[in-house]
Amino acid sequence: MGYVRWFGHSAFEILLDGYRVLVDPWISNPKSPISVSEYKERVDLIIVTHDHGDHTGDVVELMKRNKDARLVAVYELANSLAEKIGDSSRAIGANIGGPVKIDGVDLKVMFFPATHSATFGGTPTSVLLQGKEASIYHAGDTGLTAEMQLIGELYTVDIALLPIGGHFTMDSYQAAKAAQLLRARVAIPMHYDTFPVIQADPNEFAEYVKKMSPETKVVILRPGEKYEF
Ligand code: NI
Ligand code: MN
């Protein structure tokens, strides 16, 4: 029994096969019900999709607090975070391609492209997290991209976490197409309403998905809520 818990923005806590994984953990974002200091869970793995501050968020503090946690990100970003954490042995630099080998964490992590930008280099990514209980795709910050079709053809996507806020990423209409390309069983909207510029109505996303990807179930979470699988 696992779950996906949303803190608002792109920050998720995933419990999968008994591992606790954080993706883009900006837990102190303005919509989150808790601050990072109130987050007490022991973390096994942190995944960061790209180097923008709304995604690297509380990574350094969480890595310093969780002495056994590993971090995985694209090579340049992992190196830069390792310096800030002061421990290069736990920050694993990877890249777009096949599964990343992570000592002590028996989950498959695969990075795929995200059509986006980065501050200092290192390509932005989306990520597929495969466990025995479920396969979860976090799109990072991305525009709509045809690569999603390949992911849908090659892998099962039980849960897709998709940005819908527009301006920096896909909007609801484009994200519904992404759900279709990914053949997602469940789609959870993210990266909206944190700031005025990314205001969006998740019910509109649900309406588009109903038309464009009727096999996909949309689950709308409020910040702090979990979806159990
Ligand atoms: Ni970004
Ligand atoms: Mn962002």
mmCIF file with all atom_site columns, C-alpha atoms and ligand atoms in Angstrom:
data_model
loop_
_atom_site.group_PDB
_atom_site.id
_atom_site.type_symbol
_atom_site.label_atom_id
_atom_site.label_alt_id
_atom_site.label_comp_id
_atom_site.label_asym_id
_atom_site.label_entity_id
_atom_site.label_seq_id
_atom_site.pdbx_PDB_ins_code
_atom_site.Cartn_x
_atom_site.Cartn_y
_atom_site.Cartn_z
_atom_site.occupancy
_atom_site.B_iso_or_equiv
_atom_site.pdbx_formal_charge
_atom_site.auth_seq_id
_atom_site.auth_comp_id
_atom_site.auth_asym_id
_atom_site.auth_atom_id
_atom_site.pdbx_PDB_model_num
ATOM   1   C  CA . MET A 1 1   ? 0.000   0.000  0.000   1.00 0.00 ? 1   MET A CA 1
ATOM   2   C  CA . GLY A 1 2   ? 1.536   3.275  -1.091  1.00 0.00 ? 2   GLY A CA 1
ATOM   3   C  CA . TYR A 1 3   ? 0.495   6.836  -1.685  1.00 0.00 ? 3   TYR A CA 1
ATOM   4   C  CA . VAL A 1 4   ? 1.228   10.088 -3.433  1.00 0.00 ? 4   VAL A CA 1
ATOM   5   C  CA . ARG A 1 5   ? 0.934   13.172 -1.224  1.00 0.00 ? 5   ARG A CA 1
ATOM   6   C  CA . TRP A 1 6   ? 0.881   16.668 -2.705  1.00 0.00 ? 6   TRP A CA 1
ATOM   7   C  CA . PHE A 1 7   ? 2.242   19.683 -0.820  1.00 0.00 ? 7   PHE A CA 1
ATOM   8   C  CA . GLY A 1 8   ? 1.194   22.138 -3.519  1.00 0.00 ? 8   GLY A CA 1
ATOM   9   C  CA . HIS A 1 9   ? 3.201   23.306 -6.547  1.00 0.00 ? 9   HIS A CA 1
ATOM   10  C  CA . SER A 1 10  ? 5.330   20.375 -7.821  1.00 0.00 ? 10  SER A CA 1
ATOM   11  C  CA . ALA A 1 11  ? 6.259   18.972 -4.411  1.00 0.00 ? 11  ALA A CA 1
ATOM   12  C  CA . PHE A 1 12  ? 5.266   15.373 -3.774  1.00 0.00 ? 12  PHE A CA 1
ATOM   13  C  CA . GLU A 1 13  ? 5.946   12.720 -1.180  1.00 0.00 ? 13  GLU A CA 1
ATOM   14  C  CA . ILE A 1 14  ? 5.629   9.229  -2.607  1.00 0.00 ? 14  ILE A CA 1
ATOM   15  C  CA . LEU A 1 15  ? 5.520   6.062  -0.544  1.00 0.00 ? 15  LEU A CA 1
ATOM   16  C  CA . LEU A 1 16  ? 6.336   3.224  -2.934  1.00 0.00 ? 16  LEU A CA 1
ATOM   17  C  CA . ASP A 1 17  ? 7.413   -0.340 -2.072  1.00 0.00 ? 17  ASP A CA 1
ATOM   18  C  CA . GLY A 1 18  ? 8.152   0.934  1.430   1.00 0.00 ? 18  GLY A CA 1
ATOM   19  C  CA . TYR A 1 19  ? 10.520  3.688  0.246   1.00 0.00 ? 19  TYR A CA 1
ATOM   20  C  CA . ARG A 1 20  ? 9.736   7.329  0.935   1.00 0.00 ? 20  ARG A CA 1
ATOM   21  C  CA . VAL A 1 21  ? 10.612  9.471  -2.067  1.00 0.00 ? 21  VAL A CA 1
ATOM   22  C  CA . LEU A 1 22  ? 10.308  13.240 -2.395  1.00 0.00 ? 22  LEU A CA 1
ATOM   23  C  CA . VAL A 1 23  ? 10.089  14.845 -5.814  1.00 0.00 ? 23  VAL A CA 1
ATOM   24  C  CA . ASP A 1 24  ? 10.844  18.580 -6.180  1.00 0.00 ? 24  ASP A CA 1
ATOM   25  C  CA . PRO A 1 25  ? 10.351  19.087 -2.446  1.00 0.00 ? 25  PRO A CA 1
ATOM   26  C  CA . TRP A 1 26  ? 9.594   22.763 -2.049  1.00 0.00 ? 26  TRP A CA 1
ATOM   27  C  CA . ILE A 1 27  ? 7.594   21.889 1.035   1.00 0.00 ? 27  ILE A CA 1
ATOM   28  C  CA . SER A 1 28  ? 7.575   25.521 2.219   1.00 0.00 ? 28  SER A CA 1
ATOM   29  C  CA . ASN A 1 29  ? 5.705   26.739 -0.876  1.00 0.00 ? 29  ASN A CA 1
ATOM   30  C  CA . PRO A 1 30  ? 2.928   29.298 -0.273  1.00 0.00 ? 30  PRO A CA 1
ATOM   31  C  CA . LYS A 1 31  ? 0.104   26.734 -0.704  1.00 0.00 ? 31  LYS A CA 1
ATOM   32  C  CA . SER A 1 32  ? 1.620   24.041 1.521   1.00 0.00 ? 32  SER A CA 1
ATOM   33  C  CA . PRO A 1 33  ? -0.142  23.307 4.817   1.00 0.00 ? 33  PRO A CA 1
ATOM   34  C  CA . ILE A 1 34  ? 3.226   22.739 6.534   1.00 0.00 ? 34  ILE A CA 1
ATOM   35  C  CA . SER A 1 35  ? 6.685   24.259 6.509   1.00 0.00 ? 35  SER A CA 1
ATOM   36  C  CA . VAL A 1 36  ? 9.746   22.105 5.938   1.00 0.00 ? 36  VAL A CA 1
ATOM   37  C  CA . SER A 1 37  ? 10.600  22.234 9.648   1.00 0.00 ? 37  SER A CA 1
ATOM   38  C  CA . GLU A 1 38  ? 7.248   20.587 10.404  1.00 0.00 ? 38  GLU A CA 1
ATOM   39  C  CA . TYR A 1 39  ? 7.950   17.744 8.001   1.00 0.00 ? 39  TYR A CA 1
ATOM   40  C  CA . LYS A 1 40  ? 9.346   14.937 10.148  1.00 0.00 ? 40  LYS A CA 1
ATOM   41  C  CA . GLU A 1 41  ? 9.242   11.829 7.943   1.00 0.00 ? 41  GLU A CA 1
ATOM   42  C  CA . ARG A 1 42  ? 12.406  9.865  7.280   1.00 0.00 ? 42  ARG A CA 1
ATOM   43  C  CA . VAL A 1 43  ? 13.245  10.176 3.595   1.00 0.00 ? 43  VAL A CA 1
ATOM   44  C  CA . ASP A 1 44  ? 15.030  7.566  1.453   1.00 0.00 ? 44  ASP A CA 1
ATOM   45  C  CA . LEU A 1 45  ? 15.329  9.357  -1.865  1.00 0.00 ? 45  LEU A CA 1
ATOM   46  C  CA . ILE A 1 46  ? 14.948  12.876 -3.238  1.00 0.00 ? 46  ILE A CA 1
ATOM   47  C  CA . ILE A 1 47  ? 14.497  13.463 -6.966  1.00 0.00 ? 47  ILE A CA 1
ATOM   48  C  CA . VAL A 1 48  ? 14.902  16.944 -8.451  1.00 0.00 ? 48  VAL A CA 1
ATOM   49  C  CA . THR A 1 49  ? 13.691  17.561 -12.012 1.00 0.00 ? 49  THR A CA 1
ATOM   50  C  CA . HIS A 1 50  ? 15.611  20.804 -12.718 1.00 0.00 ? 50  HIS A CA 1
ATOM   51  C  CA . ASP A 1 51  ? 17.471  23.640 -11.059 1.00 0.00 ? 51  ASP A CA 1
ATOM   52  C  CA . HIS A 1 52  ? 14.753  26.287 -10.701 1.00 0.00 ? 52  HIS A CA 1
ATOM   53  C  CA . GLY A 1 53  ? 14.244  27.390 -7.113  1.00 0.00 ? 53  GLY A CA 1
ATOM   54  C  CA . ASP A 1 54  ? 10.602  26.353 -6.985  1.00 0.00 ? 54  ASP A CA 1
ATOM   55  C  CA . HIS A 1 55  ? 11.830  22.756 -7.536  1.00 0.00 ? 55  HIS A CA 1
ATOM   56  C  CA . THR A 1 56  ? 15.116  22.610 -5.629  1.00 0.00 ? 56  THR A CA 1
ATOM   57  C  CA . GLY A 1 57  ? 13.186  24.261 -2.773  1.00 0.00 ? 57  GLY A CA 1
ATOM   58  C  CA . ASP A 1 58  ? 14.029  22.590 0.545   1.00 0.00 ? 58  ASP A CA 1
ATOM   59  C  CA . VAL A 1 59  ? 16.344  19.908 -0.882  1.00 0.00 ? 59  VAL A CA 1
ATOM   60  C  CA . VAL A 1 60  ? 19.518  21.010 0.919   1.00 0.00 ? 60  VAL A CA 1
ATOM   61  C  CA . GLU A 1 61  ? 17.861  21.171 4.334   1.00 0.00 ? 61  GLU A CA 1
ATOM   62  C  CA . LEU A 1 62  ? 16.119  17.816 3.841   1.00 0.00 ? 62  LEU A CA 1
ATOM   63  C  CA . MET A 1 63  ? 19.359  16.144 2.717   1.00 0.00 ? 63  MET A CA 1
ATOM   64  C  CA . LYS A 1 64  ? 21.248  17.550 5.700   1.00 0.00 ? 64  LYS A CA 1
ATOM   65  C  CA . ARG A 1 65  ? 18.559  16.297 8.070   1.00 0.00 ? 65  ARG A CA 1
ATOM   66  C  CA . ASN A 1 66  ? 18.203  12.839 6.480   1.00 0.00 ? 66  ASN A CA 1
ATOM   67  C  CA . LYS A 1 67  ? 21.733  11.495 6.724   1.00 0.00 ? 67  LYS A CA 1
ATOM   68  C  CA . ASP A 1 68  ? 20.966  8.285  4.815   1.00 0.00 ? 68  ASP A CA 1
ATOM   69  C  CA . ALA A 1 69  ? 18.905  9.843  2.058   1.00 0.00 ? 69  ALA A CA 1
ATOM   70  C  CA . ARG A 1 70  ? 20.133  9.800  -1.548  1.00 0.00 ? 70  ARG A CA 1
ATOM   71  C  CA . LEU A 1 71  ? 19.520  12.509 -4.058  1.00 0.00 ? 71  LEU A CA 1
ATOM   72  C  CA . VAL A 1 72  ? 19.270  11.945 -7.763  1.00 0.00 ? 72  VAL A CA 1
ATOM   73  C  CA . ALA A 1 73  ? 19.165  14.601 -10.462 1.00 0.00 ? 73  ALA A CA 1
ATOM   74  C  CA . VAL A 1 74  ? 20.744  15.406 -13.795 1.00 0.00 ? 74  VAL A CA 1
ATOM   75  C  CA . TYR A 1 75  ? 24.549  15.403 -13.473 1.00 0.00 ? 75  TYR A CA 1
ATOM   76  C  CA . GLU A 1 76  ? 25.267  19.161 -13.310 1.00 0.00 ? 76  GLU A CA 1
ATOM   77  C  CA . LEU A 1 77  ? 22.451  19.796 -10.855 1.00 0.00 ? 77  LEU A CA 1
ATOM   78  C  CA . ALA A 1 78  ? 23.445  16.871 -8.608  1.00 0.00 ? 78  ALA A CA 1
ATOM   79  C  CA . ASN A 1 79  ? 27.018  18.211 -8.436  1.00 0.00 ? 79  ASN A CA 1
ATOM   80  C  CA . SER A 1 80  ? 25.864  21.700 -7.543  1.00 0.00 ? 80  SER A CA 1
ATOM   81  C  CA . LEU A 1 81  ? 23.507  20.407 -4.829  1.00 0.00 ? 81  LEU A CA 1
ATOM   82  C  CA . ALA A 1 82  ? 26.226  18.087 -3.480  1.00 0.00 ? 82  ALA A CA 1
ATOM   83  C  CA . GLU A 1 83  ? 28.402  21.147 -2.830  1.00 0.00 ? 83  GLU A CA 1
ATOM   84  C  CA . LYS A 1 84  ? 25.625  22.883 -0.927  1.00 0.00 ? 84  LYS A CA 1
ATOM   85  C  CA . ILE A 1 85  ? 24.851  19.748 1.067   1.00 0.00 ? 85  ILE A CA 1
ATOM   86  C  CA . GLY A 1 86  ? 28.554  19.226 1.730   1.00 0.00 ? 86  GLY A CA 1
ATOM   87  C  CA . ASP A 1 87  ? 28.405  15.527 0.832   1.00 0.00 ? 87  ASP A CA 1
ATOM   88  C  CA . SER A 1 88  ? 29.012  14.302 -2.709  1.00 0.00 ? 88  SER A CA 1
ATOM   89  C  CA . SER A 1 89  ? 28.602  10.605 -1.842  1.00 0.00 ? 89  SER A CA 1
ATOM   90  C  CA . ARG A 1 90  ? 24.829  10.859 -1.511  1.00 0.00 ? 90  ARG A CA 1
ATOM   91  C  CA . ALA A 1 91  ? 24.092  13.055 -4.539  1.00 0.00 ? 91  ALA A CA 1
ATOM   92  C  CA . ILE A 1 92  ? 23.878  10.881 -7.620  1.00 0.00 ? 92  ILE A CA 1
ATOM   93  C  CA . GLY A 1 93  ? 24.401  12.599 -10.943 1.00 0.00 ? 93  GLY A CA 1
ATOM   94  C  CA . ALA A 1 94  ? 22.451  10.904 -13.711 1.00 0.00 ? 94  ALA A CA 1
ATOM   95  C  CA . ASN A 1 95  ? 20.988  11.866 -17.045 1.00 0.00 ? 95  ASN A CA 1
ATOM   96  C  CA . ILE A 1 96  ? 18.238  11.178 -19.537 1.00 0.00 ? 96  ILE A CA 1
ATOM   97  C  CA . GLY A 1 97  ? 18.171  7.479  -20.404 1.00 0.00 ? 97  GLY A CA 1
ATOM   98  C  CA . GLY A 1 98  ? 17.648  4.112  -18.782 1.00 0.00 ? 98  GLY A CA 1
ATOM   99  C  CA . PRO A 1 99  ? 17.292  3.336  -15.100 1.00 0.00 ? 99  PRO A CA 1
ATOM   100 C  CA . VAL A 1 100 ? 19.679  4.956  -12.627 1.00 0.00 ? 100 VAL A CA 1
ATOM   101 C  CA . LYS A 1 101 ? 21.419  2.651  -10.177 1.00 0.00 ? 101 LYS A CA 1
ATOM   102 C  CA . ILE A 1 102 ? 20.910  3.834  -6.607  1.00 0.00 ? 102 ILE A CA 1
ATOM   103 C  CA . ASP A 1 103 ? 22.540  1.904  -3.770  1.00 0.00 ? 103 ASP A CA 1
ATOM   104 C  CA . GLY A 1 104 ? 20.030  0.893  -1.145  1.00 0.00 ? 104 GLY A CA 1
ATOM   105 C  CA . VAL A 1 105 ? 16.962  1.961  -3.104  1.00 0.00 ? 105 VAL A CA 1
ATOM   106 C  CA . ASP A 1 106 ? 15.406  -0.819 -5.157  1.00 0.00 ? 106 ASP A CA 1
ATOM   107 C  CA . LEU A 1 107 ? 13.254  1.409  -7.381  1.00 0.00 ? 107 LEU A CA 1
ATOM   108 C  CA . LYS A 1 108 ? 13.763  2.222  -11.044 1.00 0.00 ? 108 LYS A CA 1
ATOM   109 C  CA . VAL A 1 109 ? 14.267  5.934  -11.708 1.00 0.00 ? 109 VAL A CA 1
ATOM   110 C  CA . MET A 1 110 ? 14.365  7.026  -15.337 1.00 0.00 ? 110 MET A CA 1
ATOM   111 C  CA . PHE A 1 111 ? 14.814  10.576 -16.564 1.00 0.00 ? 111 PHE A CA 1
ATOM   112 C  CA . PHE A 1 112 ? 13.136  11.802 -19.735 1.00 0.00 ? 112 PHE A CA 1
ATOM   113 C  CA . PRO A 1 113 ? 13.272  15.197 -21.444 1.00 0.00 ? 113 PRO A CA 1
ATOM   114 C  CA . ALA A 1 114 ? 11.225  18.141 -20.278 1.00 0.00 ? 114 ALA A CA 1
ATOM   115 C  CA . THR A 1 115 ? 10.859  21.013 -22.754 1.00 0.00 ? 115 THR A CA 1
ATOM   116 C  CA . HIS A 1 116 ? 11.831  23.815 -20.412 1.00 0.00 ? 116 HIS A CA 1
ATOM   117 C  CA . SER A 1 117 ? 14.928  25.814 -19.375 1.00 0.00 ? 117 SER A CA 1
ATOM   118 C  CA . ALA A 1 118 ? 17.505  25.722 -16.592 1.00 0.00 ? 118 ALA A CA 1
ATOM   119 C  CA . THR A 1 119 ? 19.380  28.495 -14.800 1.00 0.00 ? 119 THR A CA 1
ATOM   120 C  CA . PHE A 1 120 ? 22.990  27.342 -14.992 1.00 0.00 ? 120 PHE A CA 1
ATOM   121 C  CA . GLY A 1 121 ? 22.868  24.310 -17.257 1.00 0.00 ? 121 GLY A CA 1
ATOM   122 C  CA . GLY A 1 122 ? 21.992  20.704 -16.896 1.00 0.00 ? 122 GLY A CA 1
ATOM   123 C  CA . THR A 1 123 ? 18.984  19.779 -18.954 1.00 0.00 ? 123 THR A CA 1
ATOM   124 C  CA . PRO A 1 124 ? 15.511  19.923 -17.400 1.00 0.00 ? 124 PRO A CA 1
ATOM   125 C  CA . THR A 1 125 ? 13.918  16.515 -16.929 1.00 0.00 ? 125 THR A CA 1
ATOM   126 C  CA . SER A 1 126 ? 10.755  14.629 -16.242 1.00 0.00 ? 126 SER A CA 1
ATOM   127 C  CA . VAL A 1 127 ? 11.007  11.373 -14.343 1.00 0.00 ? 127 VAL A CA 1
ATOM   128 C  CA . LEU A 1 128 ? 9.438   7.932  -14.270 1.00 0.00 ? 128 LEU A CA 1
ATOM   129 C  CA . LEU A 1 129 ? 9.589   6.155  -10.927 1.00 0.00 ? 129 LEU A CA 1
ATOM   130 C  CA . GLN A 1 130 ? 8.897   2.453  -11.211 1.00 0.00 ? 130 GLN A CA 1
ATOM   131 C  CA . GLY A 1 131 ? 8.253   0.207  -8.255  1.00 0.00 ? 131 GLY A CA 1
ATOM   132 C  CA . LYS A 1 132 ? 6.443   -3.083 -7.809  1.00 0.00 ? 132 LYS A CA 1
ATOM   133 C  CA . GLU A 1 133 ? 3.335   -1.388 -6.464  1.00 0.00 ? 133 GLU A CA 1
ATOM   134 C  CA . ALA A 1 134 ? 3.044   1.339  -9.081  1.00 0.00 ? 134 ALA A CA 1
ATOM   135 C  CA . SER A 1 135 ? 4.734   3.343  -11.801 1.00 0.00 ? 135 SER A CA 1
ATOM   136 C  CA . ILE A 1 136 ? 4.577   7.104  -11.329 1.00 0.00 ? 136 ILE A CA 1
ATOM   137 C  CA . TYR A 1 137 ? 5.526   9.821  -13.826 1.00 0.00 ? 137 TYR A CA 1
ATOM   138 C  CA . HIS A 1 138 ? 6.366   13.351 -12.617 1.00 0.00 ? 138 HIS A CA 1
ATOM   139 C  CA . ALA A 1 139 ? 6.480   15.659 -15.622 1.00 0.00 ? 139 ALA A CA 1
ATOM   140 C  CA . GLY A 1 140 ? 8.617   18.356 -13.982 1.00 0.00 ? 140 GLY A CA 1
ATOM   141 C  CA . ASP A 1 141 ? 8.115   21.695 -15.704 1.00 0.00 ? 141 ASP A CA 1
ATOM   142 C  CA . THR A 1 142 ? 7.422   20.946 -19.317 1.00 0.00 ? 142 THR A CA 1
ATOM   143 C  CA . GLY A 1 143 ? 5.604   22.097 -22.372 1.00 0.00 ? 143 GLY A CA 1
ATOM   144 C  CA . LEU A 1 144 ? 3.691   19.478 -24.294 1.00 0.00 ? 144 LEU A CA 1
ATOM   145 C  CA . THR A 1 145 ? 6.150   17.162 -26.005 1.00 0.00 ? 145 THR A CA 1
ATOM   146 C  CA . ALA A 1 146 ? 5.791   14.149 -28.295 1.00 0.00 ? 146 ALA A CA 1
ATOM   147 C  CA . GLU A 1 147 ? 8.259   12.163 -26.162 1.00 0.00 ? 147 GLU A CA 1
ATOM   148 C  CA . MET A 1 148 ? 5.365   11.480 -23.834 1.00 0.00 ? 148 MET A CA 1
ATOM   149 C  CA . GLN A 1 149 ? 3.947   9.157  -26.464 1.00 0.00 ? 149 GLN A CA 1
ATOM   150 C  CA . LEU A 1 150 ? 7.105   7.022  -26.336 1.00 0.00 ? 150 LEU A CA 1
ATOM   151 C  CA . ILE A 1 151 ? 6.881   6.777  -22.561 1.00 0.00 ? 151 ILE A CA 1
ATOM   152 C  CA . GLY A 1 152 ? 3.252   5.663  -22.887 1.00 0.00 ? 152 GLY A CA 1
ATOM   153 C  CA . GLU A 1 153 ? 4.195   3.045  -25.472 1.00 0.00 ? 153 GLU A CA 1
ATOM   154 C  CA . LEU A 1 154 ? 7.156   1.627  -23.567 1.00 0.00 ? 154 LEU A CA 1
ATOM   155 C  CA . TYR A 1 155 ? 5.986   1.774  -19.960 1.00 0.00 ? 155 TYR A CA 1
ATOM   156 C  CA . THR A 1 156 ? 2.898   1.608  -17.829 1.00 0.00 ? 156 THR A CA 1
ATOM   157 C  CA . VAL A 1 157 ? 2.035   4.938  -16.256 1.00 0.00 ? 157 VAL A CA 1
ATOM   158 C  CA . ASP A 1 158 ? -0.248  4.291  -13.304 1.00 0.00 ? 158 ASP A CA 1
ATOM   159 C  CA . ILE A 1 159 ? -0.133  7.862  -12.064 1.00 0.00 ? 159 ILE A CA 1
ATOM   160 C  CA . ALA A 1 160 ? 0.933   10.956 -14.015 1.00 0.00 ? 160 ALA A CA 1
ATOM   161 C  CA . LEU A 1 161 ? 1.675   14.180 -12.137 1.00 0.00 ? 161 LEU A CA 1
ATOM   162 C  CA . LEU A 1 162 ? 1.134   16.940 -14.704 1.00 0.00 ? 162 LEU A CA 1
ATOM   163 C  CA . PRO A 1 163 ? 1.603   20.727 -14.596 1.00 0.00 ? 163 PRO A CA 1
ATOM   164 C  CA . ILE A 1 164 ? -1.513  22.649 -15.685 1.00 0.00 ? 164 ILE A CA 1
ATOM   165 C  CA . GLY A 1 165 ? -0.703  26.255 -14.730 1.00 0.00 ? 165 GLY A CA 1
ATOM   166 C  CA . GLY A 1 166 ? 0.381   27.464 -18.192 1.00 0.00 ? 166 GLY A CA 1
ATOM   167 C  CA . HIS A 1 167 ? 2.829   30.354 -18.717 1.00 0.00 ? 167 HIS A CA 1
ATOM   168 C  CA . PHE A 1 168 ? 5.901   28.271 -17.716 1.00 0.00 ? 168 PHE A CA 1
ATOM   169 C  CA . THR A 1 169 ? 4.465   24.845 -18.513 1.00 0.00 ? 169 THR A CA 1
ATOM   170 C  CA . MET A 1 170 ? 1.531   23.094 -20.153 1.00 0.00 ? 170 MET A CA 1
ATOM   171 C  CA . ASP A 1 171 ? -1.950  24.379 -19.428 1.00 0.00 ? 171 ASP A CA 1
ATOM   172 C  CA . SER A 1 172 ? -5.007  22.200 -18.732 1.00 0.00 ? 172 SER A CA 1
ATOM   173 C  CA . TYR A 1 173 ? -5.775  21.570 -22.397 1.00 0.00 ? 173 TYR A CA 1
ATOM   174 C  CA . GLN A 1 174 ? -2.220  20.537 -23.246 1.00 0.00 ? 174 GLN A CA 1
ATOM   175 C  CA . ALA A 1 175 ? -1.874  18.488 -20.056 1.00 0.00 ? 175 ALA A CA 1
ATOM   176 C  CA . ALA A 1 176 ? -5.003  16.527 -21.006 1.00 0.00 ? 176 ALA A CA 1
ATOM   177 C  CA . LYS A 1 177 ? -3.259  15.623 -24.266 1.00 0.00 ? 177 LYS A CA 1
ATOM   178 C  CA . ALA A 1 178 ? -0.217  14.600 -22.226 1.00 0.00 ? 178 ALA A CA 1
ATOM   179 C  CA . ALA A 1 179 ? -2.405  12.259 -20.154 1.00 0.00 ? 179 ALA A CA 1
ATOM   180 C  CA . GLN A 1 180 ? -3.606  10.694 -23.400 1.00 0.00 ? 180 GLN A CA 1
ATOM   181 C  CA . LEU A 1 181 ? -0.085  10.298 -24.844 1.00 0.00 ? 181 LEU A CA 1
ATOM   182 C  CA . LEU A 1 182 ? 1.174   8.785  -21.594 1.00 0.00 ? 182 LEU A CA 1
ATOM   183 C  CA . ARG A 1 183 ? -1.870  6.479  -21.406 1.00 0.00 ? 183 ARG A CA 1
ATOM   184 C  CA . ALA A 1 184 ? -2.045  7.462  -17.775 1.00 0.00 ? 184 ALA A CA 1
ATOM   185 C  CA . ARG A 1 185 ? -4.456  5.504  -15.596 1.00 0.00 ? 185 ARG A CA 1
ATOM   186 C  CA . VAL A 1 186 ? -4.632  8.343  -13.082 1.00 0.00 ? 186 VAL A CA 1
ATOM   187 C  CA . ALA A 1 187 ? -3.648  11.989 -13.650 1.00 0.00 ? 187 ALA A CA 1
ATOM   188 C  CA . ILE A 1 188 ? -3.055  14.458 -10.830 1.00 0.00 ? 188 ILE A CA 1
ATOM   189 C  CA . PRO A 1 189 ? -2.687  18.169 -11.703 1.00 0.00 ? 189 PRO A CA 1
ATOM   190 C  CA . MET A 1 190 ? 0.163   20.216 -10.204 1.00 0.00 ? 190 MET A CA 1
ATOM   191 C  CA . HIS A 1 191 ? 2.116   23.477 -10.706 1.00 0.00 ? 191 HIS A CA 1
ATOM   192 C  CA . TYR A 1 192 ? -0.936  25.764 -10.528 1.00 0.00 ? 192 TYR A CA 1
ATOM   193 C  CA . ASP A 1 193 ? -2.345  28.451 -8.191  1.00 0.00 ? 193 ASP A CA 1
ATOM   194 C  CA . THR A 1 194 ? 0.978   28.912 -6.360  1.00 0.00 ? 194 THR A CA 1
ATOM   195 C  CA . PHE A 1 195 ? 1.327   32.373 -7.925  1.00 0.00 ? 195 PHE A CA 1
ATOM   196 C  CA . PRO A 1 196 ? -1.197  34.570 -9.792  1.00 0.00 ? 196 PRO A CA 1
ATOM   197 C  CA . VAL A 1 197 ? 0.566   33.935 -13.112 1.00 0.00 ? 197 VAL A CA 1
ATOM   198 C  CA . ILE A 1 198 ? -0.130  30.182 -12.964 1.00 0.00 ? 198 ILE A CA 1
ATOM   199 C  CA . GLN A 1 199 ? -3.738  30.293 -11.814 1.00 0.00 ? 199 GLN A CA 1
ATOM   200 C  CA . ALA A 1 200 ? -5.754  27.417 -13.276 1.00 0.00 ? 200 ALA A CA 1
ATOM   201 C  CA . ASP A 1 201 ? -8.950  25.502 -12.627 1.00 0.00 ? 201 ASP A CA 1
ATOM   202 C  CA . PRO A 1 202 ? -8.236  21.781 -12.106 1.00 0.00 ? 202 PRO A CA 1
ATOM   203 C  CA . ASN A 1 203 ? -11.878 20.995 -12.924 1.00 0.00 ? 203 ASN A CA 1
ATOM   204 C  CA . GLU A 1 204 ? -11.266 22.360 -16.400 1.00 0.00 ? 204 GLU A CA 1
ATOM   205 C  CA . PHE A 1 205 ? -8.347  19.904 -16.675 1.00 0.00 ? 205 PHE A CA 1
ATOM   206 C  CA . ALA A 1 206 ? -10.721 17.099 -15.598 1.00 0.00 ? 206 ALA A CA 1
ATOM   207 C  CA . GLU A 1 207 ? -13.205 18.131 -18.320 1.00 0.00 ? 207 GLU A CA 1
ATOM   208 C  CA . TYR A 1 208 ? -10.540 18.088 -21.034 1.00 0.00 ? 208 TYR A CA 1
ATOM   209 C  CA . VAL A 1 209 ? -9.257  14.703 -19.861 1.00 0.00 ? 209 VAL A CA 1
ATOM   210 C  CA . LYS A 1 210 ? -12.776 13.261 -19.966 1.00 0.00 ? 210 LYS A CA 1
ATOM   211 C  CA . LYS A 1 211 ? -12.951 14.202 -23.660 1.00 0.00 ? 211 LYS A CA 1
ATOM   212 C  CA . MET A 1 212 ? -9.378  13.539 -24.762 1.00 0.00 ? 212 MET A CA 1
ATOM   213 C  CA . SER A 1 213 ? -8.341  10.599 -22.592 1.00 0.00 ? 213 SER A CA 1
ATOM   214 C  CA . PRO A 1 214 ? -11.519 8.920  -21.284 1.00 0.00 ? 214 PRO A CA 1
ATOM   215 C  CA . GLU A 1 215 ? -9.572  5.979  -19.822 1.00 0.00 ? 215 GLU A CA 1
ATOM   216 C  CA . THR A 1 216 ? -7.710  8.332  -17.482 1.00 0.00 ? 216 THR A CA 1
ATOM   217 C  CA . LYS A 1 217 ? -9.142  9.103  -14.059 1.00 0.00 ? 217 LYS A CA 1
ATOM   218 C  CA . VAL A 1 218 ? -8.375  12.617 -12.786 1.00 0.00 ? 218 VAL A CA 1
ATOM   219 C  CA . VAL A 1 219 ? -7.669  12.958 -9.082  1.00 0.00 ? 219 VAL A CA 1
ATOM   220 C  CA . ILE A 1 220 ? -7.633  16.543 -7.782  1.00 0.00 ? 220 ILE A CA 1
ATOM   221 C  CA . LEU A 1 221 ? -5.752  16.869 -4.503  1.00 0.00 ? 221 LEU A CA 1
ATOM   222 C  CA . ARG A 1 222 ? -5.752  19.787 -2.101  1.00 0.00 ? 222 ARG A CA 1
ATOM   223 C  CA . PRO A 1 223 ? -2.296  20.663 -0.738  1.00 0.00 ? 223 PRO A CA 1
ATOM   224 C  CA . GLY A 1 224 ? -1.517  18.180 2.026   1.00 0.00 ? 224 GLY A CA 1
ATOM   225 C  CA . GLU A 1 225 ? -3.846  15.474 0.699   1.00 0.00 ? 225 GLU A CA 1
ATOM   226 C  CA . LYS A 1 226 ? -2.793  12.001 -0.423  1.00 0.00 ? 226 LYS A CA 1
ATOM   227 C  CA . TYR A 1 227 ? -3.932  9.623  -3.090  1.00 0.00 ? 227 TYR A CA 1
ATOM   228 C  CA . GLU A 1 228 ? -3.497  6.017  -1.980  1.00 0.00 ? 228 GLU A CA 1
ATOM   229 C  CA . PHE A 1 229 ? -2.803  3.153  -4.320  1.00 0.00 ? 229 PHE A CA 1
HETATM 230 NI NI . NI  B 2 .   ? 11.073  25.521 -13.940 1.00 0.00 ? 1   NI  B NI 1
HETATM 231 MN MN . MN  B 3 .   ? 8.460   25.501 -11.868 1.00 0.00 ? 2   MN  B MN 1
#
